[in-house]
């Protein structure tokens, strides 16, 4: 029975992970670089939601979309200021130096965490629960009320995002740029718009994840660091640039962590993700759904 | 001498000059507090030089330098705490262990590039820190491990660190002048091309990881004997951030950038802390600005400005995306 | 940027550093007029900033009160504060700076055991009196440094209080959730020992939790499986809040089958109700201060002053901080100077009326060395959401004994 509950909780966590990984895999798809500051979109969403609700009394149905919007806007700003030079100034972006991306986004991550610390102080904020129901009981299984409601909401948005990518015109443009940036621009696609769209989408989804988890994890400046690291693992596990990979990978990681925490060791639960990352990179670097590349 | 070799030589000489100044500082600086600050600066300088070797000269962007410092620190710390072994055994053991782990890591990740390498090394570093924090029966976790001191006076540590830094810089210089240096930089600039020209990429990447790991390891070991306490904080991601900041601000891929950068970062950190400002905020911002606009760091900037007065050809502002020097 | 700036930065960077060093050295005042007291506490993460803030407030209030009365030896007090961030190494570096650079006459303010342990060695080596403000770990006392005085709470005493209640309630199984720090582990183990000593057949287990972690669900699933009669919580915020909420989420608390005993003084934190909702009800909370507790004149003054300056009522940390500075003041006044040996000698046999009782120090080596053995504590029960301290039910207090019949349980 505990196992079943663990799997259920793992799937729920997987939805939240998926929200973060989805946007990140798209960023990888179009840019092929690490974006270390992704966790800060999560953090921004958590703070926006919590503070709007706690300090300004904004109702939940408004606070959640606000968090998404703020996350998206920040994503666009970052793209414009820091990411655009990656591909714009230096022509053929295949020759782009990874070091710039790593250092700039790593520096950005540190900057945002410390900025949040300076502005909000290190006190954690607990955003309000989505529902007043304390817990749902399905027979012997118990799931927290907010947790389940948040997972349902997050899951719906995630499915919506996936459908957007697969079937809408914007989504197809994104996929085209991911496959071949130069070719896509020749075909008339505005690659700059696509980049902004991707960053907005990624930022918004990560912010939603942060907002949904704020009542459980409490918003604090470094709350996004660990979810970001885990979303990297999921992106690699699922295959860099593969949207379906991020969904499946998220669920898999959530369940593995949950079962591992229960049966192997709770103390080291956060290391399982990293162990999985190393294994995947060594054994099957393209992940579950990624394309096999000549060089990784 | 080719432009690049001349530059390397001049950078090395400049760094010697800087270190000579540091050697003379205690004449004026008698406060043990400030001497201690400089010791910490030298610790960071060692990490910065090691990371610069791996990233700046070999192009391997590892995010695990502080993990290796932690390995060195806990090797000597655990040997002292659990077995009562003297630092004379502990420190060499630290070098060996971190070198071996470095070699292992290098061997395992040689196929990975760019983001994948960064992520894997980050994962490695985080796992290690997590384990050290939680295995408190062995490591005493967050409370830290008490480590015996080597000397009674800060000055002794001061000159020990300085000697080590000097040795490392000299060794690095000799290596860069040798064929090994060419191979490493060839790997950085274009790995496929280097391989096609007969450079044994696997071997040289592993060598870079091994040496870098060993330097970080001994730095960590000496540091904890100085601080008399080893804690998992050494391997925290923010410390890695400071190392990166030191190298980037000072000038990546130069022989003097990391050293001066480390001193600048540490001293400025202290001043910021003294007036209650968040120093990490400032440094993170500086890193972003410098990488965005002044890729060559402060050293590169100064060289650019001083060009009319110097005999050497300037290091061209490398546009991102073009290889070569 | 001009060339001149470039030259300064790189080529002459070293000289600039040296000049900076000289300048700082010179500024360190040769003028010894004020009595300089070194304060180490946490003002930025990862340590507990909330604790550090309360301690600092208490010290500042005490300093101002004492200075109004003329200070000591006709000299005012000056607090020199260093931020340790809750990291042992930083604590050590802070103490080094305070002793060698600022030349303080005494050290105090530390509120985190791990950092304390790193600091006292240095204080001892330089023979500087160290007043332990809020580090509960027994190891600090066991070190046996004559410079270290602990007027504050200690782990075995909390464990005693817990054991008292556990025995009184007739509980047969206890599950403790403790944070993996000196304090958390120390208390969990002290409780284990005490429960064994009672001889009663009590099933006791504990889990150590990472204070950086945010999801304790698997552990709590385990707690649910065990179905203990009492859950002991030995954690600090924010992990403590998260754990409590998740205990509620899984239906463990509040319940008519399970008591909650909180052993870290959690309720006195100003952001408690913001972060913990239903989970907090019917819990038994350990603390060092309750509004119904008798305060000395000094204690009352401190409380008055705190309520004037800040929102809400002062927490125990404020009183402990005030006591710390009081001890330093009395030591200097009675020793007639700031000579450390004289101060230490006097403190060892002193009887100082503090904010909540008369402070004396034991000379018994071991975990009670230079500890105020009878340091007061209270336990109270919270019965309603958003309840204020004055509305809670006092269960035990120094002059009250233990009143378990006052306890209520939820009606499920």
mmCIF file of N, CA and C in Angstrom, chain B residues 143-196:
data_model
loop_
_atom_site.group_PDB
_atom_site.id
_atom_site.type_symbol
_atom_site.label_atom_id
_atom_site.label_comp_id
_atom_site.label_asym_id
_atom_site.label_seq_id
_atom_site.Cartn_x
_atom_site.Cartn_y
_atom_site.Cartn_z
ATOM 1 N N UNK B 143 28.312 20.096 11.023
ATOM 2 C CA UNK B 143 29.007 20.714 12.156
ATOM 3 C C UNK B 143 30.469 20.897 11.806
ATOM 4 N N UNK B 144 30.946 20.076 10.898
ATOM 5 C CA UNK B 144 32.333 20.210 10.519
ATOM 6 C C UNK B 144 33.232 19.302 11.325
ATOM 7 N N UNK B 145 34.364 19.042 10.729
ATOM 8 C CA UNK B 145 35.346 18.151 11.311
ATOM 9 C C UNK B 145 36.469 19.002 11.888
ATOM 10 N N UNK B 146 36.865 18.746 13.128
ATOM 11 C CA UNK B 146 37.978 19.504 13.677
ATOM 12 C C UNK B 146 39.286 18.979 13.079
ATOM 13 N N UNK B 147 40.084 19.872 12.618
ATOM 14 C CA UNK B 147 41.332 19.482 11.961
ATOM 15 C C UNK B 147 42.500 20.109 12.714
ATOM 16 N N UNK B 148 43.566 19.357 12.945
ATOM 17 C CA UNK B 148 44.684 19.940 13.695
ATOM 18 C C UNK B 148 45.398 21.009 12.890
ATOM 19 N N UNK B 149 45.976 21.959 13.584
ATOM 20 C CA UNK B 149 46.693 23.034 12.915
ATOM 21 C C UNK B 149 48.095 22.560 12.555
ATOM 22 N N UNK B 150 48.705 23.247 11.574
ATOM 23 C CA UNK B 150 50.072 22.908 11.194
ATOM 24 C C UNK B 150 51.070 23.775 11.954
ATOM 25 N N UNK B 151 50.707 25.054 12.065
ATOM 26 C CA UNK B 151 51.619 25.997 12.702
ATOM 27 C C UNK B 151 50.865 26.824 13.719
ATOM 28 N N UNK B 152 51.655 27.586 14.491
ATOM 29 C CA UNK B 152 51.025 28.479 15.460
ATOM 30 C C UNK B 152 50.747 29.851 14.889
ATOM 31 N N UNK B 153 51.505 30.239 13.880
ATOM 32 C CA UNK B 153 51.385 31.610 13.394
ATOM 33 C C UNK B 153 50.855 31.660 11.979
ATOM 34 N N UNK B 154 50.002 32.619 11.751
ATOM 35 C CA UNK B 154 49.435 32.803 10.420
ATOM 36 C C UNK B 154 50.508 32.973 9.362
ATOM 37 N N UNK B 155 51.622 33.629 9.718
ATOM 38 C CA UNK B 155 52.667 33.894 8.742
ATOM 39 C C UNK B 155 53.229 32.619 8.135
ATOM 40 N N UNK B 156 53.297 31.584 8.952
ATOM 41 C CA UNK B 156 53.837 30.329 8.427
ATOM 42 C C UNK B 156 52.932 29.809 7.321
ATOM 43 N N UNK B 157 51.614 29.842 7.556
ATOM 44 C CA UNK B 157 50.663 29.424 6.521
ATOM 45 C C UNK B 157 50.795 30.315 5.293
ATOM 46 N N UNK B 158 50.953 31.594 5.582
ATOM 47 C CA UNK B 158 51.062 32.587 4.513
ATOM 48 C C UNK B 158 52.139 32.174 3.516
ATOM 49 N N UNK B 159 53.333 31.886 4.051
ATOM 50 C CA UNK B 159 54.425 31.561 3.139
ATOM 51 C C UNK B 159 54.322 30.166 2.564
ATOM 52 N N UNK B 160 53.682 29.263 3.302
ATOM 53 C CA UNK B 160 53.469 27.932 2.752
ATOM 54 C C UNK B 160 52.565 28.018 1.523
ATOM 55 N N UNK B 161 51.452 28.727 1.674
ATOM 56 C CA UNK B 161 50.532 28.890 0.550
ATOM 57 C C UNK B 161 51.222 29.597 -0.612
ATOM 58 N N UNK B 162 52.000 30.605 -0.271
ATOM 59 C CA UNK B 162 52.671 31.367 -1.318
ATOM 60 C C UNK B 162 53.635 30.481 -2.091
ATOM 61 N N UNK B 163 54.378 29.672 -1.329
ATOM 62 C CA UNK B 163 55.327 28.764 -1.982
ATOM 63 C C UNK B 163 54.593 27.811 -2.910
ATOM 64 N N UNK B 164 53.471 27.295 -2.427
ATOM 65 C CA UNK B 164 52.704 26.365 -3.249
ATOM 66 C C UNK B 164 52.195 27.056 -4.513
ATOM 67 N N UNK B 165 51.677 28.241 -4.345
ATOM 68 C CA UNK B 165 51.140 28.997 -5.480
ATOM 69 C C UNK B 165 52.242 29.258 -6.503
ATOM 70 N N UNK B 166 53.399 29.605 -5.991
ATOM 71 C CA UNK B 166 54.542 29.850 -6.867
ATOM 72 C C UNK B 166 54.896 28.587 -7.637
ATOM 73 N N UNK B 167 54.963 27.473 -6.911
ATOM 74 C CA UNK B 167 55.312 26.207 -7.541
ATOM 75 C C UNK B 167 54.302 25.853 -8.609
ATOM 76 N N UNK B 168 53.030 26.000 -8.283
ATOM 77 C CA UNK B 168 51.975 25.657 -9.239
ATOM 78 C C UNK B 168 52.058 26.543 -10.476
ATOM 79 N N UNK B 169 52.241 27.823 -10.275
ATOM 80 C CA UNK B 169 52.341 28.739 -11.412
ATOM 81 C C UNK B 169 53.521 28.369 -12.305
ATOM 82 N N UNK B 170 54.656 28.104 -11.671
ATOM 83 C CA UNK B 170 55.843 27.750 -12.447
ATOM 84 C C UNK B 170 55.628 26.459 -13.216
ATOM 85 N N UNK B 171 55.077 25.474 -12.512
ATOM 86 C CA UNK B 171 54.806 24.211 -13.175
ATOM 87 C C UNK B 171 53.878 24.398 -14.360
ATOM 88 N N UNK B 172 52.862 25.203 -14.147
ATOM 89 C CA UNK B 172 51.893 25.461 -15.214
ATOM 90 C C UNK B 172 52.580 26.134 -16.405
ATOM 91 N N UNK B 173 53.442 27.084 -16.100
ATOM 92 C CA UNK B 173 54.135 27.792 -17.165
ATOM 93 C C UNK B 173 54.990 26.841 -17.988
ATOM 94 N N UNK B 174 55.756 26.003 -17.272
ATOM 95 C CA UNK B 174 56.602 25.056 -17.996
ATOM 96 C C UNK B 174 55.754 24.130 -18.857
ATOM 97 N N UNK B 175 54.625 23.723 -18.293
ATOM 98 C CA UNK B 175 53.760 22.820 -19.044
ATOM 99 C C UNK B 175 53.222 23.495 -20.302
ATOM 100 N N UNK B 176 52.818 24.763 -20.146
ATOM 101 C CA UNK B 176 52.253 25.466 -21.287
ATOM 102 C C UNK B 176 53.275 25.682 -22.391
ATOM 103 N N UNK B 177 54.528 25.806 -21.981
ATOM 104 C CA UNK B 177 55.568 26.010 -22.987
ATOM 105 C C UNK B 177 55.917 24.724 -23.723
ATOM 106 N N UNK B 178 55.614 23.635 -23.056
ATOM 107 C CA UNK B 178 55.983 22.345 -23.657
ATOM 108 C C UNK B 178 54.923 21.933 -24.673
ATOM 109 N N UNK B 179 55.190 20.848 -25.402
ATOM 110 C CA UNK B 179 54.171 20.353 -26.343
ATOM 111 C C UNK B 179 52.823 20.116 -25.666
ATOM 112 N N UNK B 180 52.874 19.702 -24.385
ATOM 113 C CA UNK B 180 51.623 19.451 -23.674
ATOM 114 C C UNK B 180 50.716 20.674 -23.734
ATOM 115 N N UNK B 181 51.320 21.833 -23.549
ATOM 116 C CA UNK B 181 50.538 23.058 -23.567
ATOM 117 C C UNK B 181 49.840 23.254 -24.903
ATOM 118 N N UNK B 182 50.565 22.941 -25.973
ATOM 119 C CA UNK B 182 49.960 23.070 -27.296
ATOM 120 C C UNK B 182 48.783 22.118 -27.462
ATOM 121 N N UNK B 183 48.989 20.888 -26.976
ATOM 122 C CA UNK B 183 47.908 19.910 -27.120
ATOM 123 C C UNK B 183 46.655 20.375 -26.401
ATOM 124 N N UNK B 184 46.853 20.842 -25.165
ATOM 125 C CA UNK B 184 45.688 21.259 -24.372
ATOM 126 C C UNK B 184 44.927 22.386 -25.071
ATOM 127 N N UNK B 185 45.667 23.364 -25.528
ATOM 128 C CA UNK B 185 44.993 24.488 -26.160
ATOM 129 C C UNK B 185 44.373 24.102 -27.488
ATOM 130 N N UNK B 186 45.011 23.130 -28.151
ATOM 131 C CA UNK B 186 44.419 22.638 -29.397
ATOM 132 C C UNK B 186 43.079 21.979 -29.117
ATOM 133 N N UNK B 187 43.033 21.242 -28.036
ATOM 134 C CA UNK B 187 41.784 20.594 -27.655
ATOM 135 C C UNK B 187 40.734 21.645 -27.349
ATOM 136 N N UNK B 188 41.156 22.697 -26.677
ATOM 137 C CA UNK B 188 40.207 23.769 -26.358
ATOM 138 C C UNK B 188 39.672 24.412 -27.624
ATOM 139 N N UNK B 189 40.551 24.692 -28.544
ATOM 140 C CA UNK B 189 40.136 25.468 -29.705
ATOM 141 C C UNK B 189 39.304 24.676 -30.694
ATOM 142 N N UNK B 190 39.660 23.439 -30.899
ATOM 143 C CA UNK B 190 38.862 22.620 -31.814
ATOM 144 C C UNK B 190 39.247 21.167 -31.620
ATOM 145 N N UNK B 191 38.413 20.479 -30.894
ATOM 146 C CA UNK B 191 38.773 19.135 -30.475
ATOM 147 C C UNK B 191 38.887 18.172 -31.640
ATOM 148 N N UNK B 192 37.942 18.266 -32.553
ATOM 149 C CA UNK B 192 37.968 17.338 -33.695
ATOM 150 C C UNK B 192 39.213 17.552 -34.540
ATOM 151 N N UNK B 193 39.521 18.829 -34.766
ATOM 152 C CA UNK B 193 40.711 19.121 -35.559
ATOM 153 C C UNK B 193 41.956 18.595 -34.855
ATOM 154 N N UNK B 194 42.002 18.795 -33.537
ATOM 155 C CA UNK B 194 43.173 18.325 -32.797
ATOM 156 C C UNK B 194 43.323 16.819 -32.927
ATOM 157 N N UNK B 195 42.194 16.126 -32.785
ATOM 158 C CA UNK B 195 42.252 14.666 -32.880
ATOM 159 C C UNK B 195 42.737 14.243 -34.254
ATOM 160 N N UNK B 196 42.255 14.963 -35.250
ATOM 161 C CA UNK B 196 42.646 14.572 -36.607
ATOM 162 C C UNK B 196 44.118 14.850 -36.865
#
